[in-house]
């Protein structure tokens, strides 16, 4: 329960400070992807449905999207939030 407990404790601070509650979890990384027990523990602890990220190599995908966004934002001087569909 160590990893799940640490994440849940951080969530508790956010929830107490903002009132925001989790409706579902998006998990990434091989620790979650390859460990169904960890998925179950986290889902039960947060009282929320756990969904795995759409990409297997989340860090590499995130780096690629960030790089593409930076190149696009500099070219077009974009400063507002963006979605994955806008960048790709």
CSV table of N, CA, C and O in Angstrom, one decimal:
chain,number,residue,atom,x,y,z
A,1,UNK,N,0.8,-1.2,0.0
A,1,UNK,CA,0.0,0.0,0.0
A,1,UNK,C,0.8,1.3,0.0
A,1,UNK,O,0.3,2.4,-0.1
A,2,UNK,N,2.2,1.1,0.1
A,2,UNK,CA,3.1,2.3,0.2
A,2,UNK,C,2.9,3.4,-0.8
A,2,UNK,O,2.7,4.5,-0.5
A,3,UNK,N,3.0,3.0,-2.1
A,3,UNK,CA,2.9,4.0,-3.2
A,3,UNK,C,1.5,4.6,-3.2
A,3,UNK,O,1.4,5.8,-3.3
A,4,UNK,N,0.5,3.8,-3.1
A,4,UNK,CA,-0.9,4.3,-3.2
A,4,UNK,C,-1.2,5.2,-2.0
A,4,UNK,O,-1.8,6.2,-2.1
A,5,UNK,N,-0.7,4.8,-0.8
A,5,UNK,CA,-0.9,5.6,0.4
A,5,UNK,C,-0.2,7.0,0.3
A,5,UNK,O,-0.8,8.0,0.6
A,6,UNK,N,1.0,7.0,-0.3
A,6,UNK,CA,1.7,8.3,-0.4
A,6,UNK,C,0.9,9.2,-1.4
A,6,UNK,O,0.7,10.4,-1.1
A,7,UNK,N,0.4,8.7,-2.5
A,7,UNK,CA,-0.4,9.5,-3.4
A,7,UNK,C,-1.7,9.9,-2.8
A,7,UNK,O,-2.2,11.0,-3.0
A,8,UNK,N,-2.3,9.0,-2.0
A,8,UNK,CA,-3.6,9.3,-1.4
A,8,UNK,C,-3.4,10.4,-0.3
A,8,UNK,O,-4.3,11.3,-0.2
A,9,UNK,N,-2.3,10.4,0.4
A,9,UNK,CA,-2.0,11.4,1.4
A,9,UNK,C,-1.9,12.8,0.8
A,9,UNK,O,-2.4,13.8,1.3
A,10,UNK,N,-1.2,12.8,-0.4
A,10,UNK,CA,-1.1,14.1,-1.1
A,10,UNK,C,-2.4,14.6,-1.6
A,10,UNK,O,-2.7,15.7,-1.5
A,11,UNK,N,-3.2,13.6,-2.1
A,11,UNK,CA,-4.6,14.0,-2.6
A,11,UNK,C,-5.4,14.5,-1.4
A,11,UNK,O,-6.1,15.5,-1.6
A,12,UNK,N,-5.2,14.0,-0.2
A,12,UNK,CA,-6.0,14.4,0.9
A,12,UNK,C,-5.7,15.9,1.2
A,12,UNK,O,-6.6,16.7,1.6
A,13,UNK,N,-4.4,16.3,1.1
A,13,UNK,CA,-4.1,17.7,1.3
A,13,UNK,C,-4.7,18.6,0.3
A,13,UNK,O,-5.2,19.7,0.6
A,14,UNK,N,-4.7,18.2,-1.0
A,14,UNK,CA,-5.4,18.9,-2.1
A,14,UNK,C,-6.9,19.0,-1.8
A,14,UNK,O,-7.5,20.1,-1.9
A,15,UNK,N,-7.5,17.9,-1.5
A,15,UNK,CA,-8.9,17.9,-1.2
A,15,UNK,C,-9.3,18.8,-0.1
A,15,UNK,O,-10.3,19.5,-0.2
A,16,UNK,N,-8.5,18.7,1.0
A,16,UNK,CA,-8.8,19.5,2.2
A,16,UNK,C,-8.7,21.0,1.9
A,16,UNK,O,-9.4,21.8,2.4
A,17,UNK,N,-7.7,21.3,1.0
A,17,UNK,CA,-7.5,22.8,0.7
A,17,UNK,C,-8.4,23.3,-0.3
A,17,UNK,O,-8.6,24.5,-0.3
A,18,UNK,N,-8.9,22.5,-1.2
A,18,UNK,CA,-9.6,23.0,-2.4
A,18,UNK,C,-11.1,22.5,-2.4
A,18,UNK,O,-11.9,23.1,-3.1
A,19,UNK,N,-11.3,21.4,-1.8
A,19,UNK,CA,-12.6,20.7,-1.9
A,19,UNK,C,-12.8,19.9,-3.2
A,19,UNK,O,-13.9,19.3,-3.4
A,20,UNK,N,-11.8,19.8,-4.0
A,20,UNK,CA,-11.8,19.0,-5.2
A,20,UNK,C,-11.8,17.5,-4.9
A,20,UNK,O,-10.9,17.1,-4.1
A,21,UNK,N,-12.7,16.8,-5.4
A,21,UNK,CA,-12.7,15.3,-5.2
A,21,UNK,C,-12.5,14.6,-6.5
A,21,UNK,O,-12.8,15.0,-7.5
A,22,UNK,N,-11.8,13.4,-6.3
A,22,UNK,CA,-11.5,12.6,-7.5
A,22,UNK,C,-12.7,11.8,-7.9
A,22,UNK,O,-13.5,11.3,-7.1
A,23,UNK,N,-12.9,11.8,-9.3
A,23,UNK,CA,-14.0,11.0,-9.9
A,23,UNK,C,-13.5,9.8,-10.5
A,23,UNK,O,-14.1,8.7,-10.5
A,24,UNK,N,-12.3,9.9,-11.1
A,24,UNK,CA,-11.6,8.8,-11.6
A,24,UNK,C,-10.1,9.0,-11.6
A,24,UNK,O,-9.6,10.2,-11.5
A,25,UNK,N,-9.3,8.0,-11.7
A,25,UNK,CA,-7.8,8.1,-11.7
A,25,UNK,C,-7.3,7.7,-13.1
A,25,UNK,O,-7.7,6.8,-13.7
A,26,UNK,N,-6.3,8.5,-13.6
A,26,UNK,CA,-5.6,8.1,-14.8
A,26,UNK,C,-4.2,7.7,-14.3
A,26,UNK,O,-3.4,8.6,-13.8
A,27,UNK,N,-3.8,6.4,-14.4
A,27,UNK,CA,-2.5,5.9,-14.0
A,27,UNK,C,-1.6,5.8,-15.2
A,27,UNK,O,-2.1,5.4,-16.3
A,28,UNK,N,-0.3,6.0,-15.0
A,28,UNK,CA,0.6,5.8,-16.0
A,28,UNK,C,1.9,5.1,-15.5
A,28,UNK,O,2.1,5.1,-14.2
A,29,UNK,N,2.6,4.6,-16.3
A,29,UNK,CA,3.9,3.9,-15.9
A,29,UNK,C,3.7,2.4,-15.8
A,29,UNK,O,2.6,1.9,-15.6
A,30,UNK,N,4.8,1.7,-16.0
A,30,UNK,CA,4.8,0.2,-15.9
A,30,UNK,C,4.4,-0.3,-14.6
A,30,UNK,O,3.9,-1.4,-14.4
A,31,UNK,N,4.7,0.5,-13.5
A,31,UNK,CA,4.3,0.0,-12.2
A,31,UNK,C,2.8,-0.3,-12.1
A,31,UNK,O,2.4,-1.3,-11.5
A,32,UNK,N,2.0,0.6,-12.6
A,32,UNK,CA,0.6,0.4,-12.7
A,32,UNK,C,0.2,-0.5,-13.8
A,32,UNK,O,-0.7,-1.4,-13.6
A,33,UNK,N,0.7,-0.3,-15.0
A,33,UNK,CA,0.3,-1.1,-16.1
A,33,UNK,C,0.5,-2.6,-15.9
A,33,UNK,O,-0.3,-3.4,-16.4
A,34,UNK,N,1.6,-3.0,-15.2
A,34,UNK,CA,1.9,-4.4,-15.1
A,34,UNK,C,1.4,-5.0,-13.8
A,34,UNK,O,1.7,-6.2,-13.5
A,35,UNK,N,0.8,-4.2,-12.9
A,35,UNK,CA,0.4,-4.7,-11.6
A,35,UNK,C,-1.1,-4.5,-11.3
A,35,UNK,O,-1.5,-3.4,-10.8
A,36,UNK,N,-1.8,-5.5,-11.6
A,36,UNK,CA,-3.3,-5.4,-11.4
A,36,UNK,C,-3.7,-5.2,-9.9
A,36,UNK,O,-4.7,-4.5,-9.6
A,37,UNK,N,-2.9,-5.7,-9.0
A,37,UNK,CA,-3.1,-5.5,-7.6
A,37,UNK,C,-3.0,-4.1,-7.2
A,37,UNK,O,-3.8,-3.5,-6.5
A,38,UNK,N,-1.9,-3.4,-7.7
A,38,UNK,CA,-1.7,-2.0,-7.4
A,38,UNK,C,-2.9,-1.2,-8.0
A,38,UNK,O,-3.3,-0.2,-7.4
A,39,UNK,N,-3.3,-1.6,-9.2
A,39,UNK,CA,-4.5,-0.9,-9.8
A,39,UNK,C,-5.7,-1.0,-8.9
A,39,UNK,O,-6.4,0.0,-8.6
A,40,UNK,N,-6.0,-2.2,-8.4
A,40,UNK,CA,-7.1,-2.5,-7.5
A,40,UNK,C,-7.0,-1.7,-6.2
A,40,UNK,O,-7.9,-1.1,-5.7
A,41,UNK,N,-5.8,-1.8,-5.6
A,41,UNK,CA,-5.6,-1.1,-4.3
A,41,UNK,C,-5.8,0.4,-4.4
A,41,UNK,O,-6.5,1.1,-3.6
A,42,UNK,N,-5.3,1.0,-5.5
A,42,UNK,CA,-5.4,2.5,-5.7
A,42,UNK,C,-6.9,2.8,-6.0
A,42,UNK,O,-7.4,3.8,-5.4
A,43,UNK,N,-7.5,2.1,-6.8
A,43,UNK,CA,-8.9,2.3,-7.1
A,43,UNK,C,-9.8,2.3,-5.8
A,43,UNK,O,-10.6,3.2,-5.6
A,44,UNK,N,-9.6,1.3,-5.0
A,44,UNK,CA,-10.3,1.2,-3.7
A,44,UNK,C,-10.0,2.3,-2.8
A,44,UNK,O,-10.8,2.8,-2.1
A,45,UNK,N,-8.7,2.6,-2.7
A,45,UNK,CA,-8.3,3.6,-1.7
A,45,UNK,C,-8.9,5.0,-2.1
A,45,UNK,O,-9.3,5.7,-1.2
A,46,UNK,N,-8.9,5.3,-3.3
A,46,UNK,CA,-9.4,6.6,-3.8
A,46,UNK,C,-10.9,6.6,-4.0
A,46,UNK,O,-11.5,7.6,-4.3
A,47,UNK,N,-11.5,5.4,-3.9
A,47,UNK,CA,-13.0,5.3,-4.2
A,47,UNK,C,-13.3,5.8,-5.6
A,47,UNK,O,-14.2,6.6,-5.8
A,48,UNK,N,-12.5,5.4,-6.6
A,48,UNK,CA,-12.6,6.0,-7.9
A,48,UNK,C,-12.2,4.9,-8.9
A,48,UNK,O,-11.3,4.1,-8.6
A,49,UNK,N,-12.8,5.0,-10.1
A,49,UNK,CA,-12.4,4.1,-11.2
A,49,UNK,C,-11.0,4.5,-11.7
A,49,UNK,O,-10.6,5.6,-11.8
A,50,UNK,N,-10.1,3.5,-11.9
A,50,UNK,CA,-8.8,3.7,-12.4
A,50,UNK,C,-8.7,3.3,-13.9
A,50,UNK,O,-9.2,2.3,-14.3
A,51,UNK,N,-8.2,4.3,-14.7
A,51,UNK,CA,-8.0,4.1,-16.1
A,51,UNK,C,-6.6,4.2,-16.4
A,51,UNK,O,-5.9,5.1,-15.9
A,52,UNK,N,-6.0,3.3,-17.2
A,52,UNK,CA,-4.6,3.4,-17.6
A,52,UNK,C,-4.5,4.4,-18.8
A,52,UNK,O,-5.4,4.5,-19.6
A,53,UNK,N,-3.4,5.1,-18.8
A,53,UNK,CA,-3.1,6.1,-19.8
A,53,UNK,C,-3.1,5.4,-21.2
A,53,UNK,O,-2.8,4.2,-21.3
A,54,UNK,N,-3.4,6.1,-22.2
A,54,UNK,CA,-3.6,5.6,-23.5
A,54,UNK,C,-2.3,5.1,-24.2
A,54,UNK,O,-2.3,4.3,-25.1
A,55,UNK,N,-1.2,5.7,-23.7
A,55,UNK,CA,0.1,5.4,-24.3
A,55,UNK,C,1.0,4.5,-23.4
A,55,UNK,O,1.0,4.7,-22.2
A,56,UNK,N,1.7,3.6,-24.0
A,56,UNK,CA,2.6,2.7,-23.2
A,56,UNK,C,3.8,3.5,-22.7
A,56,UNK,O,4.3,3.3,-21.6
A,57,UNK,N,4.4,4.3,-23.4
A,57,UNK,CA,5.6,5.1,-23.1
A,57,UNK,C,5.2,6.5,-22.8
A,57,UNK,O,5.4,7.4,-23.6
A,58,UNK,N,4.6,6.7,-21.6
A,58,UNK,CA,4.0,8.0,-21.3
A,58,UNK,C,5.0,9.1,-21.3
A,58,UNK,O,4.7,10.2,-21.7
A,59,UNK,N,6.2,8.9,-20.7
A,59,UNK,CA,7.2,10.0,-20.6
A,59,UNK,C,7.7,10.4,-22.0
A,59,UNK,O,7.8,11.6,-22.3
A,60,UNK,N,7.9,9.4,-22.8
A,60,UNK,CA,8.4,9.7,-24.2
A,60,UNK,C,7.3,10.5,-25.0
A,60,UNK,O,7.6,11.4,-25.7
A,61,UNK,N,6.1,10.0,-24.8
A,61,UNK,CA,4.9,10.7,-25.5
A,61,UNK,C,4.8,12.1,-25.0
A,61,UNK,O,4.6,13.1,-25.8
A,62,UNK,N,4.9,12.3,-23.7
A,62,UNK,CA,4.8,13.6,-23.1
A,62,UNK,C,5.9,14.6,-23.6
A,62,UNK,O,5.6,15.7,-23.9
A,63,UNK,N,7.1,14.0,-23.6
A,63,UNK,CA,8.2,14.8,-24.1
A,63,UNK,C,8.0,15.2,-25.6
A,63,UNK,O,8.3,16.4,-26.0
A,64,UNK,N,7.5,14.3,-26.4
A,64,UNK,CA,7.3,14.6,-27.8
A,64,UNK,C,6.2,15.7,-28.0
A,64,UNK,O,6.3,16.6,-28.8
A,65,UNK,N,5.1,15.5,-27.2
A,65,UNK,CA,4.0,16.5,-27.3
A,65,UNK,C,4.5,17.9,-26.8
A,65,UNK,O,4.2,18.9,-27.4
A,66,UNK,N,5.3,17.9,-25.7
A,66,UNK,CA,5.8,19.2,-25.2
A,66,UNK,C,6.7,19.8,-26.2
A,66,UNK,O,6.6,21.1,-26.5
A,67,UNK,N,7.6,19.1,-26.9
A,67,UNK,CA,8.5,19.6,-27.9
A,67,UNK,C,7.7,20.2,-29.1
A,67,UNK,O,8.0,21.2,-29.6
A,68,UNK,N,6.7,19.4,-29.5
A,68,UNK,CA,5.9,19.9,-30.6
A,68,UNK,C,5.1,21.2,-30.2
A,68,UNK,O,5.0,22.1,-31.0
A,69,UNK,N,4.6,21.2,-29.0
A,69,UNK,CA,3.9,22.4,-28.5
A,69,UNK,C,4.8,23.6,-28.5
A,69,UNK,O,4.4,24.7,-28.9
A,70,UNK,N,6.0,23.4,-28.0
A,70,UNK,CA,6.9,24.6,-27.9
A,70,UNK,C,7.3,25.1,-29.3
A,70,UNK,O,7.3,26.3,-29.5
A,71,UNK,N,7.5,24.2,-30.2
A,71,UNK,CA,7.8,24.6,-31.6
A,71,UNK,C,6.6,25.4,-32.2
A,71,UNK,O,6.8,26.4,-32.8
A,72,UNK,N,5.4,24.8,-32.0
A,72,UNK,CA,4.2,25.4,-32.5
A,72,UNK,C,3.9,26.8,-31.8
A,72,UNK,O,3.6,27.8,-32.5
A,73,UNK,N,4.1,26.8,-30.5
A,73,UNK,CA,3.7,28.0,-29.7
A,73,UNK,C,4.7,29.2,-30.1
A,73,UNK,O,4.3,30.3,-30.2
A,74,UNK,N,6.0,28.8,-30.3
A,74,UNK,CA,6.9,29.9,-30.7
A,74,UNK,C,6.6,30.4,-32.1
A,74,UNK,O,6.7,31.6,-32.4
A,75,UNK,N,6.3,29.5,-33.0
A,75,UNK,CA,6.0,29.9,-34.4
A,75,UNK,C,4.7,30.8,-34.5
A,75,UNK,O,4.7,31.8,-35.2
A,76,UNK,N,3.7,30.4,-33.7
A,76,UNK,CA,2.4,31.1,-33.8
A,76,UNK,C,2.1,32.0,-32.6
A,76,UNK,O,1.1,32.5,-32.4
A,77,UNK,N,3.1,32.0,-31.6
A,77,UNK,CA,3.0,32.8,-30.4
A,77,UNK,C,1.7,32.4,-29.6
A,77,UNK,O,0.9,33.3,-29.2
A,78,UNK,N,1.5,31.2,-29.4
A,78,UNK,CA,0.4,30.6,-28.7
A,78,UNK,C,0.7,30.7,-27.2
A,78,UNK,O,1.7,30.3,-26.7
A,79,UNK,N,-0.2,31.3,-26.4
A,79,UNK,CA,0.0,31.4,-25.0
A,79,UNK,C,-1.1,30.8,-24.1
A,79,UNK,O,-1.0,30.6,-23.0
A,80,UNK,N,-2.2,30.4,-24.8
A,80,UNK,CA,-3.4,29.8,-24.0
A,80,UNK,C,-3.2,28.3,-23.9
A,80,UNK,O,-2.4,27.7,-24.6
A,81,UNK,N,-4.0,27.7,-23.0
A,81,UNK,CA,-3.9,26.2,-22.9
A,81,UNK,C,-4.2,25.5,-24.2
A,81,UNK,O,-4.9,26.1,-25.0
A,82,UNK,N,-3.8,24.3,-24.3
A,82,UNK,CA,-4.0,23.6,-25.6
A,82,UNK,C,-4.4,22.2,-25.3
A,82,UNK,O,-4.2,21.7,-24.2
A,83,UNK,N,-4.9,21.5,-26.3
A,83,UNK,CA,-5.2,20.1,-26.2
A,83,UNK,C,-4.2,19.3,-27.1
A,83,UNK,O,-3.6,19.8,-28.0
A,84,UNK,N,-4.2,18.0,-26.9
A,84,UNK,CA,-3.3,17.1,-27.7
A,84,UNK,C,-3.7,17.2,-29.1
A,84,UNK,O,-2.9,17.2,-30.0
A,85,UNK,N,-5.0,17.2,-29.4
A,85,UNK,CA,-5.5,17.3,-30.8
A,85,UNK,C,-5.0,18.6,-31.5
A,85,UNK,O,-4.7,18.5,-32.7
A,86,UNK,N,-4.9,19.7,-30.8
A,86,UNK,CA,-4.5,20.9,-31.4
A,86,UNK,C,-3.0,20.9,-31.8
A,86,UNK,O,-2.6,21.4,-32.8
A,87,UNK,N,-2.2,20.2,-31.0
A,87,UNK,CA,-0.7,20.1,-31.2
A,87,UNK,C,-0.4,19.1,-32.3
A,87,UNK,O,0.5,19.4,-33.1
A,88,UNK,N,-1.1,18.0,-32.3
A,88,UNK,CA,-0.8,16.9,-33.2
A,88,UNK,C,-1.4,17.3,-34.5
A,88,UNK,O,-1.0,17.2,-35.6
